[in-house]
């Protein structure tokens, strides 16, 4: 049983590598390669990115609104196939319109995979009292980013940017085989005692609106760095052709980040950990606007990588614990508001950069938005303090 649990978790990790680490985020390091060859503007690049995030928004809304409790595994497999195909076809056309369509469909499938896989895996972990393992699961995004960063330079050297998309799709297809055989949903039974303990450690359900708004602001701000950090580094004299290193640093920092933030959340509380993570992310995002060097970009990448998936882990796990009876809908709502923010972000950043001929204004604005989101969460710390006191009293009585 223990071996099956580990394989189940690995299957979940692989699903995030495919749909998020590659299907969604590979565009960031491939973008400067495409721009160099085809010479399209940052505005067009922003539209391509936002088409993906528009699809991501639709997918998140549908995944949260349409009840798929009994069909999650089958739906997940279909979405993985769509995601892999859209990644492969990106390298077979030079049409901007087809790119918009492909990235849109990729976004829909990515959101579905994230919501469905999160629901399946988090429910399973809760059933076996291993909620803290959620950090390992979400680490799959960082692992996917890191793996794609390792493959992209070689694939680009051999087959140009077109072959890079197709090559990553082949890697995704191999991983999908293991997702197919390992990530198989089984009925979960959570003891009432465990549910009561979970409720005692988080803010009340009515506070969920603050988490939703703050998570939306996070989506609006973080995506500017998440989309353009490699392109920004590519334009500086510090990197030349080695800007993919920046994205690799993001991935390396992201791999352990989810587990670390999960452990910190158990010690400090989810809300306090979210505030800290968003503050650190804002610092990392704004750094290249004031300090341009190889060191600043690496520090920025490490801070960004260490926080962006950690924030997703904290927000989705907290949301699920606040409403465990309908985890997919709660995660879908959070993902949808996040997607609205990240749909707007690249368009604004692309237009601003084309107007100002740099990304400084966009980076500063994005950093401020994330900080505002962190500030909106501060009123939730009081509930964690009260609930910890209540939990201690209950433990003392037992």
mmCIF file of C-alpha atoms in Angstrom:
data_model
loop_
_atom_site.group_PDB
_atom_site.id
_atom_site.type_symbol
_atom_site.label_atom_id
_atom_site.label_comp_id
_atom_site.label_asym_id
_atom_site.label_seq_id
_atom_site.Cartn_x
_atom_site.Cartn_y
_atom_site.Cartn_z
ATOM 1 C CA UNK A 1 0.000 0.000 0.000
ATOM 2 C CA UNK A 2 2.858 2.318 0.820
ATOM 3 C CA UNK A 3 4.469 1.725 -2.572
ATOM 4 C CA UNK A 4 1.144 2.433 -4.306
ATOM 5 C CA UNK A 5 0.857 5.721 -2.394
ATOM 6 C CA UNK A 6 4.324 6.808 -3.522
ATOM 7 C CA UNK A 7 3.591 5.884 -7.151
ATOM 8 C CA UNK A 8 0.250 7.719 -6.907
ATOM 9 C CA UNK A 9 2.057 10.852 -5.708
ATOM 10 C CA UNK A 10 4.701 10.546 -8.454
ATOM 11 C CA UNK A 11 1.907 10.258 -11.004
ATOM 12 C CA UNK A 12 0.445 13.496 -9.675
ATOM 13 C CA UNK A 13 3.858 15.180 -9.868
ATOM 14 C CA UNK A 14 4.301 14.035 -13.476
ATOM 15 C CA UNK A 15 0.898 15.474 -14.405
ATOM 16 C CA UNK A 16 2.036 18.912 -13.186
ATOM 17 C CA UNK A 17 5.380 18.586 -15.005
ATOM 18 C CA UNK A 18 3.466 18.011 -18.257
ATOM 19 C CA UNK A 19 0.654 20.553 -17.961
ATOM 20 C CA UNK A 20 2.333 23.307 -15.958
ATOM 21 C CA UNK A 21 6.125 22.999 -16.033
ATOM 22 C CA UNK A 22 6.166 22.302 -19.791
ATOM 23 C CA UNK A 23 2.742 22.967 -21.327
ATOM 24 C CA UNK A 24 2.242 26.273 -19.588
ATOM 25 C CA UNK A 25 5.646 27.678 -18.658
ATOM 26 C CA UNK A 26 7.928 26.466 -21.471
ATOM 27 C CA UNK A 27 6.733 29.484 -23.458
ATOM 28 C CA UNK A 28 8.814 31.755 -21.204
ATOM 29 C CA UNK A 29 12.290 30.399 -22.173
ATOM 30 C CA UNK A 30 11.259 29.630 -25.774
ATOM 31 C CA UNK A 31 9.823 33.140 -26.342
ATOM 32 C CA UNK A 32 13.185 34.936 -26.903
ATOM 33 C CA UNK A 33 14.190 32.167 -29.345
ATOM 34 C CA UNK A 34 10.975 32.711 -31.312
ATOM 35 C CA UNK A 35 11.346 36.507 -31.235
ATOM 36 C CA UNK A 36 14.951 36.326 -32.406
ATOM 37 C CA UNK A 37 13.994 34.203 -35.404
ATOM 38 C CA UNK A 38 10.681 35.857 -36.323
ATOM 39 C CA UNK A 39 11.151 39.385 -34.899
ATOM 40 C CA UNK A 40 7.669 39.929 -33.472
ATOM 41 C CA UNK A 41 7.103 42.628 -30.823
ATOM 42 C CA UNK A 42 6.642 42.379 -27.058
ATOM 43 C CA UNK A 43 3.019 43.390 -27.594
ATOM 44 C CA UNK A 44 2.443 40.291 -29.746
ATOM 45 C CA UNK A 45 4.343 38.209 -27.197
ATOM 46 C CA UNK A 46 2.008 39.543 -24.504
ATOM 47 C CA UNK A 47 -1.064 38.647 -26.569
ATOM 48 C CA UNK A 48 0.219 35.091 -27.111
ATOM 49 C CA UNK A 49 0.822 34.730 -23.386
ATOM 50 C CA UNK A 50 -2.571 36.191 -22.505
ATOM 51 C CA UNK A 51 -4.360 33.858 -24.921
ATOM 52 C CA UNK A 52 -2.927 31.018 -22.843
ATOM 53 C CA UNK A 53 -4.108 32.669 -19.644
ATOM 54 C CA UNK A 54 -7.557 33.312 -21.152
ATOM 55 C CA UNK A 55 -7.797 29.580 -21.802
ATOM 56 C CA UNK A 56 -6.519 28.953 -18.295
ATOM 57 C CA UNK A 57 -9.312 31.168 -16.948
ATOM 58 C CA UNK A 58 -11.984 29.320 -18.923
ATOM 59 C CA UNK A 59 -10.587 25.963 -17.855
ATOM 60 C CA UNK A 60 -10.539 26.989 -14.196
ATOM 61 C CA UNK A 61 -14.144 28.224 -14.361
ATOM 62 C CA UNK A 62 -15.361 25.068 -16.094
ATOM 63 C CA UNK A 63 -13.404 22.779 -13.770
ATOM 64 C CA UNK A 64 -14.961 24.481 -10.746
ATOM 65 C CA UNK A 65 -18.483 24.780 -12.157
ATOM 66 C CA UNK A 66 -18.988 21.394 -13.825
ATOM 67 C CA UNK A 67 -19.207 18.524 -11.302
ATOM 68 C CA UNK A 68 -16.670 15.891 -12.334
ATOM 69 C CA UNK A 69 -16.273 14.112 -9.008
ATOM 70 C CA UNK A 70 -16.929 10.678 -10.548
ATOM 71 C CA UNK A 71 -15.024 11.348 -13.795
ATOM 72 C CA UNK A 72 -11.909 13.139 -12.578
ATOM 73 C CA UNK A 73 -9.403 10.494 -13.705
ATOM 74 C CA UNK A 74 -10.834 10.163 -17.222
ATOM 75 C CA UNK A 75 -11.138 13.953 -17.610
ATOM 76 C CA UNK A 76 -7.550 14.371 -16.409
ATOM 77 C CA UNK A 77 -6.251 11.932 -19.029
ATOM 78 C CA UNK A 78 -8.137 13.655 -21.864
ATOM 79 C CA UNK A 79 -6.791 17.058 -20.804
ATOM 80 C CA UNK A 80 -3.229 15.722 -20.683
ATOM 81 C CA UNK A 81 -3.561 14.481 -24.273
ATOM 82 C CA UNK A 82 -4.872 17.880 -25.420
ATOM 83 C CA UNK A 83 -2.063 19.641 -23.563
ATOM 84 C CA UNK A 84 0.656 17.513 -25.154
ATOM 85 C CA UNK A 85 -0.797 17.921 -28.665
ATOM 86 C CA UNK A 86 -1.007 21.723 -28.387
ATOM 87 C CA UNK A 87 2.617 21.829 -27.217
ATOM 88 C CA UNK A 88 3.732 19.719 -30.191
ATOM 89 C CA UNK A 89 1.800 21.712 -32.803
ATOM 90 C CA UNK A 90 3.260 25.036 -31.573
ATOM 91 C CA UNK A 91 6.446 24.080 -33.413
ATOM 92 C CA UNK A 92 4.662 23.236 -36.667
ATOM 93 C CA UNK A 93 3.330 26.689 -37.558
ATOM 94 C CA UNK A 94 4.431 30.336 -37.777
ATOM 95 C CA UNK A 95 0.891 31.720 -37.770
ATOM 96 C CA UNK A 96 0.163 34.174 -34.938
ATOM 97 C CA UNK A 97 -3.520 33.288 -35.105
ATOM 98 C CA UNK A 98 -2.825 29.554 -34.713
ATOM 99 C CA UNK A 99 -0.482 30.318 -31.823
ATOM 100 C CA UNK A 100 -3.309 32.194 -30.109
ATOM 101 C CA UNK A 101 -5.631 29.209 -30.606
ATOM 102 C CA UNK A 102 -3.061 26.622 -29.526
ATOM 103 C CA UNK A 103 -2.013 28.540 -26.421
ATOM 104 C CA UNK A 104 -5.674 29.103 -25.547
ATOM 105 C CA UNK A 105 -6.414 25.363 -25.735
ATOM 106 C CA UNK A 106 -3.222 24.635 -23.830
ATOM 107 C CA UNK A 107 -4.393 27.023 -21.124
ATOM 108 C CA UNK A 108 -7.792 25.318 -20.848
ATOM 109 C CA UNK A 109 -6.186 21.889 -20.479
ATOM 110 C CA UNK A 110 -3.514 23.154 -18.035
ATOM 111 C CA UNK A 111 -6.155 24.588 -15.700
ATOM 112 C CA UNK A 112 -8.196 21.398 -15.843
ATOM 113 C CA UNK A 113 -5.149 19.277 -15.060
ATOM 114 C CA UNK A 114 -4.146 21.515 -12.139
ATOM 115 C CA UNK A 115 -7.647 21.571 -10.622
ATOM 116 C CA UNK A 116 -8.410 17.885 -11.215
ATOM 117 C CA UNK A 117 -4.992 16.588 -10.156
ATOM 118 C CA UNK A 118 -5.021 18.854 -7.083
ATOM 119 C CA UNK A 119 -8.447 17.578 -6.068
ATOM 120 C CA UNK A 120 -7.484 13.931 -6.582
ATOM 121 C CA UNK A 121 -4.099 14.148 -4.861
ATOM 122 C CA UNK A 122 -5.069 16.455 -1.967
ATOM 123 C CA UNK A 123 -8.147 14.362 -1.162
ATOM 124 C CA UNK A 124 -5.997 11.232 -1.128
ATOM 125 C CA UNK A 125 -3.345 12.841 1.085
ATOM 126 C CA UNK A 126 -6.009 14.078 3.503
ATOM 127 C CA UNK A 127 -7.472 10.563 3.678
ATOM 128 C CA UNK A 128 -4.128 9.078 4.743
ATOM 129 C CA UNK A 129 -3.312 12.046 7.008
ATOM 130 C CA UNK A 130 -0.409 13.224 4.833
ATOM 131 C CA UNK A 131 -1.571 16.745 3.929
ATOM 132 C CA UNK A 132 1.977 18.062 4.349
ATOM 133 C CA UNK A 133 2.986 16.010 1.286
ATOM 134 C CA UNK A 134 1.109 18.539 -0.862
ATOM 135 C CA UNK A 135 4.415 20.405 -1.051
ATOM 136 C CA UNK A 136 5.991 17.454 -2.838
ATOM 137 C CA UNK A 137 3.074 17.316 -5.267
ATOM 138 C CA UNK A 138 3.221 21.006 -6.244
ATOM 139 C CA UNK A 139 6.996 20.748 -6.530
ATOM 140 C CA UNK A 140 6.234 19.076 -9.873
ATOM 141 C CA UNK A 141 5.832 22.509 -11.472
ATOM 142 C CA UNK A 142 9.348 23.542 -10.489
ATOM 143 C CA UNK A 143 10.715 20.179 -11.575
ATOM 144 C CA UNK A 144 9.032 20.647 -14.961
ATOM 145 C CA UNK A 145 10.523 24.120 -15.337
ATOM 146 C CA UNK A 146 13.965 22.792 -14.471
ATOM 147 C CA UNK A 147 13.687 19.820 -16.859
ATOM 148 C CA UNK A 148 12.496 21.996 -19.743
ATOM 149 C CA UNK A 149 15.382 24.409 -19.097
ATOM 150 C CA UNK A 150 17.826 21.510 -19.399
ATOM 151 C CA UNK A 151 16.311 20.267 -22.677
ATOM 152 C CA UNK A 152 15.654 23.593 -24.431
ATOM 153 C CA UNK A 153 19.260 24.692 -25.238
ATOM 154 C CA UNK A 154 20.115 21.323 -26.819
ATOM 155 C CA UNK A 155 16.808 21.019 -28.661
ATOM 156 C CA UNK A 156 17.150 24.566 -29.978
ATOM 157 C CA UNK A 157 20.720 23.929 -31.119
ATOM 158 C CA UNK A 158 19.680 20.785 -33.008
ATOM 159 C CA UNK A 159 16.202 21.639 -34.261
ATOM 160 C CA UNK A 160 15.690 25.400 -33.701
ATOM 161 C CA UNK A 161 12.735 26.700 -31.671
ATOM 162 C CA UNK A 162 10.241 24.673 -33.726
ATOM 163 C CA UNK A 163 11.862 21.383 -32.751
ATOM 164 C CA UNK A 164 12.091 22.561 -29.157
ATOM 165 C CA UNK A 165 8.290 22.615 -28.825
ATOM 166 C CA UNK A 166 7.948 19.198 -30.464
ATOM 167 C CA UNK A 167 10.777 17.677 -28.440
ATOM 168 C CA UNK A 168 9.218 18.828 -25.163
ATOM 169 C CA UNK A 169 5.923 17.281 -26.293
ATOM 170 C CA UNK A 170 7.696 13.936 -26.752
ATOM 171 C CA UNK A 171 9.076 14.172 -23.199
ATOM 172 C CA UNK A 172 5.561 14.977 -21.960
ATOM 173 C CA UNK A 173 4.159 11.965 -23.795
ATOM 174 C CA UNK A 174 6.607 9.635 -22.060
ATOM 175 C CA UNK A 175 5.683 11.042 -18.646
ATOM 176 C CA UNK A 176 1.959 10.822 -19.476
ATOM 177 C CA UNK A 177 2.269 7.037 -19.779
ATOM 178 C CA UNK A 178 3.236 6.830 -16.100
ATOM 179 C CA UNK A 179 0.485 9.260 -15.085
ATOM 180 C CA UNK A 180 -1.964 6.973 -16.870
ATOM 181 C CA UNK A 181 -0.977 3.866 -14.871
ATOM 182 C CA UNK A 182 -0.141 5.439 -11.471
ATOM 183 C CA UNK A 183 -2.598 8.295 -10.915
ATOM 184 C CA UNK A 184 -5.732 6.208 -10.480
ATOM 185 C CA UNK A 185 -8.353 7.661 -8.136
ATOM 186 C CA UNK A 186 -9.711 5.495 -5.307
ATOM 187 C CA UNK A 187 -12.469 6.314 -2.805
ATOM 188 C CA UNK A 188 -11.228 8.360 0.155
ATOM 189 C CA UNK A 189 -12.546 8.237 3.675
ATOM 190 C CA UNK A 190 -11.499 11.005 6.060
ATOM 191 C CA UNK A 191 -12.125 10.521 9.753
ATOM 192 C CA UNK A 192 -14.264 13.135 11.473
ATOM 193 C CA UNK A 193 -11.544 13.722 14.050
ATOM 194 C CA UNK A 194 -9.091 14.773 11.350
ATOM 195 C CA UNK A 195 -11.658 17.149 9.828
ATOM 196 C CA UNK A 196 -12.226 18.818 13.175
ATOM 197 C CA UNK A 197 -8.501 19.302 13.658
ATOM 198 C CA UNK A 198 -8.199 20.851 10.183
ATOM 199 C CA UNK A 199 -11.055 23.275 10.815
ATOM 200 C CA UNK A 200 -9.440 24.357 14.085
ATOM 201 C CA UNK A 201 -6.259 25.424 12.323
ATOM 202 C CA UNK A 202 -7.616 27.742 9.612
ATOM 203 C CA UNK A 203 -9.715 30.941 9.377
ATOM 204 C CA UNK A 204 -13.518 30.574 9.036
ATOM 205 C CA UNK A 205 -15.107 30.040 5.608
ATOM 206 C CA UNK A 206 -16.337 33.650 5.497
ATOM 207 C CA UNK A 207 -12.690 34.803 5.309
ATOM 208 C CA UNK A 208 -12.252 32.954 1.995
ATOM 209 C CA UNK A 209 -13.139 36.136 0.056
ATOM 210 C CA UNK A 210 -9.934 37.828 1.288
ATOM 211 C CA UNK A 211 -7.878 34.859 0.136
ATOM 212 C CA UNK A 212 -9.599 34.893 -3.269
ATOM 213 C CA UNK A 213 -8.950 38.627 -3.859
ATOM 214 C CA UNK A 214 -5.331 38.437 -2.701
ATOM 215 C CA UNK A 215 -4.732 35.393 -4.903
ATOM 216 C CA UNK A 216 -6.158 37.300 -7.871
ATOM 217 C CA UNK A 217 -3.715 40.158 -7.248
ATOM 218 C CA UNK A 218 -0.918 37.597 -7.024
ATOM 219 C CA UNK A 219 -1.920 36.291 -10.460
ATOM 220 C CA UNK A 220 -1.889 39.819 -11.907
ATOM 221 C CA UNK A 221 1.544 40.631 -10.508
ATOM 222 C CA UNK A 222 3.590 37.445 -10.623
ATOM 223 C CA UNK A 223 2.837 36.670 -14.257
ATOM 224 C CA UNK A 224 4.830 39.673 -15.496
ATOM 225 C CA UNK A 225 8.033 38.083 -14.224
ATOM 226 C CA UNK A 226 6.715 34.603 -15.042
ATOM 227 C CA UNK A 227 6.286 35.556 -18.707
ATOM 228 C CA UNK A 228 9.109 37.985 -19.461
ATOM 229 C CA UNK A 229 12.020 37.334 -17.073
ATOM 230 C CA UNK A 230 14.031 35.383 -19.675
ATOM 231 C CA UNK A 231 13.306 37.968 -22.390
ATOM 232 C CA UNK A 232 14.379 40.760 -20.027
ATOM 233 C CA UNK A 233 17.617 38.948 -19.171
ATOM 234 C CA UNK A 234 18.244 38.249 -22.867
ATOM 235 C CA UNK A 235 18.290 41.987 -23.651
ATOM 236 C CA UNK A 236 21.022 42.740 -21.098
ATOM 237 C CA UNK A 237 24.755 42.492 -21.705
ATOM 238 C CA UNK A 238 25.079 40.076 -18.771
ATOM 239 C CA UNK A 239 23.670 37.005 -20.504
ATOM 240 C CA UNK A 240 23.743 37.111 -24.300
ATOM 241 C CA UNK A 241 22.734 33.527 -25.234
ATOM 242 C CA UNK A 242 22.687 32.148 -21.687
ATOM 243 C CA UNK A 243 19.422 33.650 -20.449
ATOM 244 C CA UNK A 244 17.834 30.188 -20.125
ATOM 245 C CA UNK A 245 20.011 29.870 -17.010
ATOM 246 C CA UNK A 246 17.680 32.355 -15.315
ATOM 247 C CA UNK A 247 14.674 30.113 -15.937
ATOM 248 C CA UNK A 248 16.618 27.101 -14.700
ATOM 249 C CA UNK A 249 17.267 28.977 -11.435
ATOM 250 C CA UNK A 250 13.514 29.577 -11.162
ATOM 251 C CA UNK A 251 12.872 25.850 -11.552
ATOM 252 C CA UNK A 252 15.596 24.764 -9.131
ATOM 253 C CA UNK A 253 14.295 27.109 -6.432
ATOM 254 C CA UNK A 254 10.711 26.010 -7.081
ATOM 255 C CA UNK A 255 11.335 22.266 -6.622
ATOM 256 C CA UNK A 256 11.814 22.278 -2.805
ATOM 257 C CA UNK A 257 9.841 25.486 -2.224
ATOM 258 C CA UNK A 258 6.390 23.904 -1.954
ATOM 259 C CA UNK A 259 7.517 21.430 0.695
ATOM 260 C CA UNK A 260 9.378 24.145 2.621
ATOM 261 C CA UNK A 261 6.378 26.504 2.605
ATOM 262 C CA UNK A 262 4.092 23.645 3.657
ATOM 263 C CA UNK A 263 6.335 22.924 6.645
ATOM 264 C CA UNK A 264 6.493 26.639 7.511
ATOM 265 C CA UNK A 265 2.704 26.831 7.295
ATOM 266 C CA UNK A 266 2.347 24.048 9.842
ATOM 267 C CA UNK A 267 4.676 25.907 12.198
ATOM 268 C CA UNK A 268 3.623 29.561 11.618
ATOM 269 C CA UNK A 269 0.175 29.248 10.058
ATOM 270 C CA UNK A 270 -0.924 29.427 6.425
ATOM 271 C CA UNK A 271 -1.860 33.104 6.376
ATOM 272 C CA UNK A 272 1.371 34.354 7.912
ATOM 273 C CA UNK A 273 3.379 32.142 5.542
ATOM 274 C CA UNK A 274 1.430 33.494 2.544
ATOM 275 C CA UNK A 275 2.143 37.099 3.561
ATOM 276 C CA UNK A 276 5.869 36.376 3.885
ATOM 277 C CA UNK A 277 6.026 34.499 0.574
ATOM 278 C CA UNK A 278 4.272 37.293 -1.333
ATOM 279 C CA UNK A 279 6.504 39.960 0.244
ATOM 280 C CA UNK A 280 9.654 38.047 -0.751
ATOM 281 C CA UNK A 281 8.277 37.534 -4.256
ATOM 282 C CA UNK A 282 7.573 41.264 -4.644
ATOM 283 C CA UNK A 283 11.186 42.003 -3.662
ATOM 284 C CA UNK A 284 12.554 39.546 -6.196
ATOM 285 C CA UNK A 285 10.307 40.832 -8.984
ATOM 286 C CA UNK A 286 11.309 44.484 -8.633
ATOM 287 C CA UNK A 287 15.055 43.837 -8.275
ATOM 288 C CA UNK A 288 15.975 43.850 -12.020
ATOM 289 C CA UNK A 289 14.306 47.257 -12.407
ATOM 290 C CA UNK A 290 16.878 48.879 -10.091
ATOM 291 C CA UNK A 291 19.899 46.583 -10.311
ATOM 292 C CA UNK A 292 20.860 45.127 -13.698
ATOM 293 C CA UNK A 293 23.505 42.434 -13.462
ATOM 294 C CA UNK A 294 23.867 38.685 -13.694
ATOM 295 C CA UNK A 295 23.765 38.495 -9.896
ATOM 296 C CA UNK A 296 20.539 40.491 -9.617
ATOM 297 C CA UNK A 297 18.783 38.329 -12.199
ATOM 298 C CA UNK A 298 19.863 35.117 -10.455
ATOM 299 C CA UNK A 299 18.729 36.424 -7.046
ATOM 300 C CA UNK A 300 15.469 37.591 -8.612
ATOM 301 C CA UNK A 301 14.964 34.193 -10.255
ATOM 302 C CA UNK A 302 15.711 32.335 -7.019
ATOM 303 C CA UNK A 303 13.292 34.493 -4.991
ATOM 304 C CA UNK A 304 10.631 34.155 -7.676
ATOM 305 C CA UNK A 305 11.101 30.396 -7.977
ATOM 306 C CA UNK A 306 11.139 29.951 -4.224
ATOM 307 C CA UNK A 307 7.762 31.657 -3.844
ATOM 308 C CA UNK A 308 5.446 31.478 -6.870
ATOM 309 C CA UNK A 309 4.500 27.789 -6.514
ATOM 310 C CA UNK A 310 4.812 27.982 -2.739
ATOM 311 C CA UNK A 311 2.082 30.625 -2.822
ATOM 312 C CA UNK A 312 -0.094 28.348 -4.969
ATOM 313 C CA UNK A 313 0.521 25.463 -2.569
ATOM 314 C CA UNK A 314 -0.402 27.548 0.468
ATOM 315 C CA UNK A 315 -3.450 29.170 -1.136
ATOM 316 C CA UNK A 316 -4.973 25.998 -2.603
ATOM 317 C CA UNK A 317 -4.253 23.871 0.482
ATOM 318 C CA UNK A 318 -5.694 26.566 2.762
ATOM 319 C CA UNK A 319 -8.740 26.954 0.514
ATOM 320 C CA UNK A 320 -9.332 23.208 0.518
ATOM 321 C CA UNK A 321 -9.043 23.006 4.301
ATOM 322 C CA UNK A 322 -11.517 25.856 4.692
ATOM 323 C CA UNK A 323 -14.035 24.016 2.482
ATOM 324 C CA UNK A 324 -13.043 20.302 2.367
ATOM 325 C CA UNK A 325 -16.509 19.090 1.318
ATOM 326 C CA UNK A 326 -16.112 20.698 -2.130
ATOM 327 C CA UNK A 327 -12.384 20.865 -2.749
ATOM 328 C CA UNK A 328 -12.515 20.974 -6.566
ATOM 329 C CA UNK A 329 -14.930 23.921 -6.620
ATOM 330 C CA UNK A 330 -12.895 25.886 -4.070
ATOM 331 C CA UNK A 331 -9.631 25.233 -5.923
ATOM 332 C CA UNK A 332 -11.411 26.048 -9.200
ATOM 333 C CA UNK A 333 -12.604 29.409 -7.826
ATOM 334 C CA UNK A 334 -9.122 30.312 -6.617
ATOM 335 C CA UNK A 335 -7.608 29.243 -9.925
ATOM 336 C CA UNK A 336 -10.201 31.265 -11.861
ATOM 337 C CA UNK A 337 -9.565 34.554 -10.018
ATOM 338 C CA UNK A 338 -5.835 33.888 -10.331
ATOM 339 C CA UNK A 339 -6.309 33.362 -14.068
ATOM 340 C CA UNK A 340 -8.194 36.657 -14.456
ATOM 341 C CA UNK A 341 -5.207 38.465 -12.975
ATOM 342 C CA UNK A 342 -2.652 36.683 -15.112
ATOM 343 C CA UNK A 343 -4.750 37.258 -18.236
ATOM 344 C CA UNK A 344 -4.464 41.028 -17.754
ATOM 345 C CA UNK A 345 -0.821 41.103 -16.604
ATOM 346 C CA UNK A 346 1.062 40.146 -19.809
ATOM 347 C CA UNK A 347 -1.039 42.468 -21.977
ATOM 348 C CA UNK A 348 -0.362 45.456 -19.719
ATOM 349 C CA UNK A 349 3.318 44.556 -19.400
ATOM 350 C CA UNK A 350 3.708 44.036 -23.156
ATOM 351 C CA UNK A 351 2.074 47.368 -24.005
ATOM 352 C CA UNK A 352 4.025 49.239 -21.302
ATOM 353 C CA UNK A 353 7.341 47.753 -22.414
ATOM 354 C CA UNK A 354 6.659 48.625 -26.063
ATOM 355 C CA UNK A 355 5.819 52.197 -25.011
ATOM 356 C CA UNK A 356 8.718 52.732 -22.573
ATOM 357 C CA UNK A 357 11.185 50.420 -24.419
ATOM 358 C CA UNK A 358 11.942 48.529 -21.180
ATOM 359 C CA UNK A 359 10.172 46.455 -18.549
ATOM 360 C CA UNK A 360 11.034 48.613 -15.505
ATOM 361 C CA UNK A 361 7.605 50.231 -15.146
ATOM 362 C CA UNK A 362 5.858 46.882 -15.563
ATOM 363 C CA UNK A 363 8.091 45.202 -12.958
ATOM 364 C CA UNK A 364 7.611 47.980 -10.399
ATOM 365 C CA UNK A 365 3.838 47.996 -10.908
ATOM 366 C CA UNK A 366 3.602 44.196 -10.695
ATOM 367 C CA UNK A 367 5.647 44.161 -7.487
ATOM 368 C CA UNK A 368 3.336 46.754 -5.903
ATOM 369 C CA UNK A 369 0.255 44.712 -6.834
ATOM 370 C CA UNK A 370 1.652 41.613 -5.111
ATOM 371 C CA UNK A 371 2.490 43.667 -2.010
ATOM 372 C CA UNK A 372 -1.076 44.998 -1.871
ATOM 373 C CA UNK A 373 -2.324 41.412 -2.023
ATOM 374 C CA UNK A 374 -0.055 40.453 0.865
ATOM 375 C CA UNK A 375 -1.396 43.383 2.885
ATOM 376 C CA UNK A 376 -4.981 42.211 2.337
ATOM 377 C CA UNK A 377 -4.168 38.897 4.028
ATOM 378 C CA UNK A 378 -2.901 40.429 7.265
ATOM 379 C CA UNK A 379 -6.361 40.453 8.858
ATOM 380 C CA UNK A 380 -6.437 36.652 8.665
ATOM 381 C CA UNK A 381 -3.544 36.140 11.083
ATOM 382 C CA UNK A 382 -5.841 36.876 14.043
ATOM 383 C CA UNK A 383 -7.989 33.831 13.251
ATOM 384 C CA UNK A 384 -4.981 31.522 13.226
ATOM 385 C CA UNK A 385 -3.895 32.814 16.631
ATOM 386 C CA UNK A 386 -7.355 32.184 18.065
ATOM 387 C CA UNK A 387 -7.665 28.758 16.494
ATOM 388 C CA UNK A 388 -4.229 27.689 17.740
ATOM 389 C CA UNK A 389 -5.253 28.633 21.249
ATOM 390 C CA UNK A 390 -8.479 26.673 20.846
ATOM 391 C CA UNK A 391 -6.597 23.680 19.498
ATOM 392 C CA UNK A 392 -4.205 23.754 22.453
ATOM 393 C CA UNK A 393 -7.103 23.852 24.921
ATOM 394 C CA UNK A 394 -8.797 20.903 23.199
ATOM 395 C CA UNK A 395 -5.582 18.921 23.303
ATOM 396 C CA UNK A 396 -5.149 19.745 26.991
ATOM 397 C CA UNK A 397 -8.678 18.511 27.797
ATOM 398 C CA UNK A 398 -8.031 15.236 25.973
#
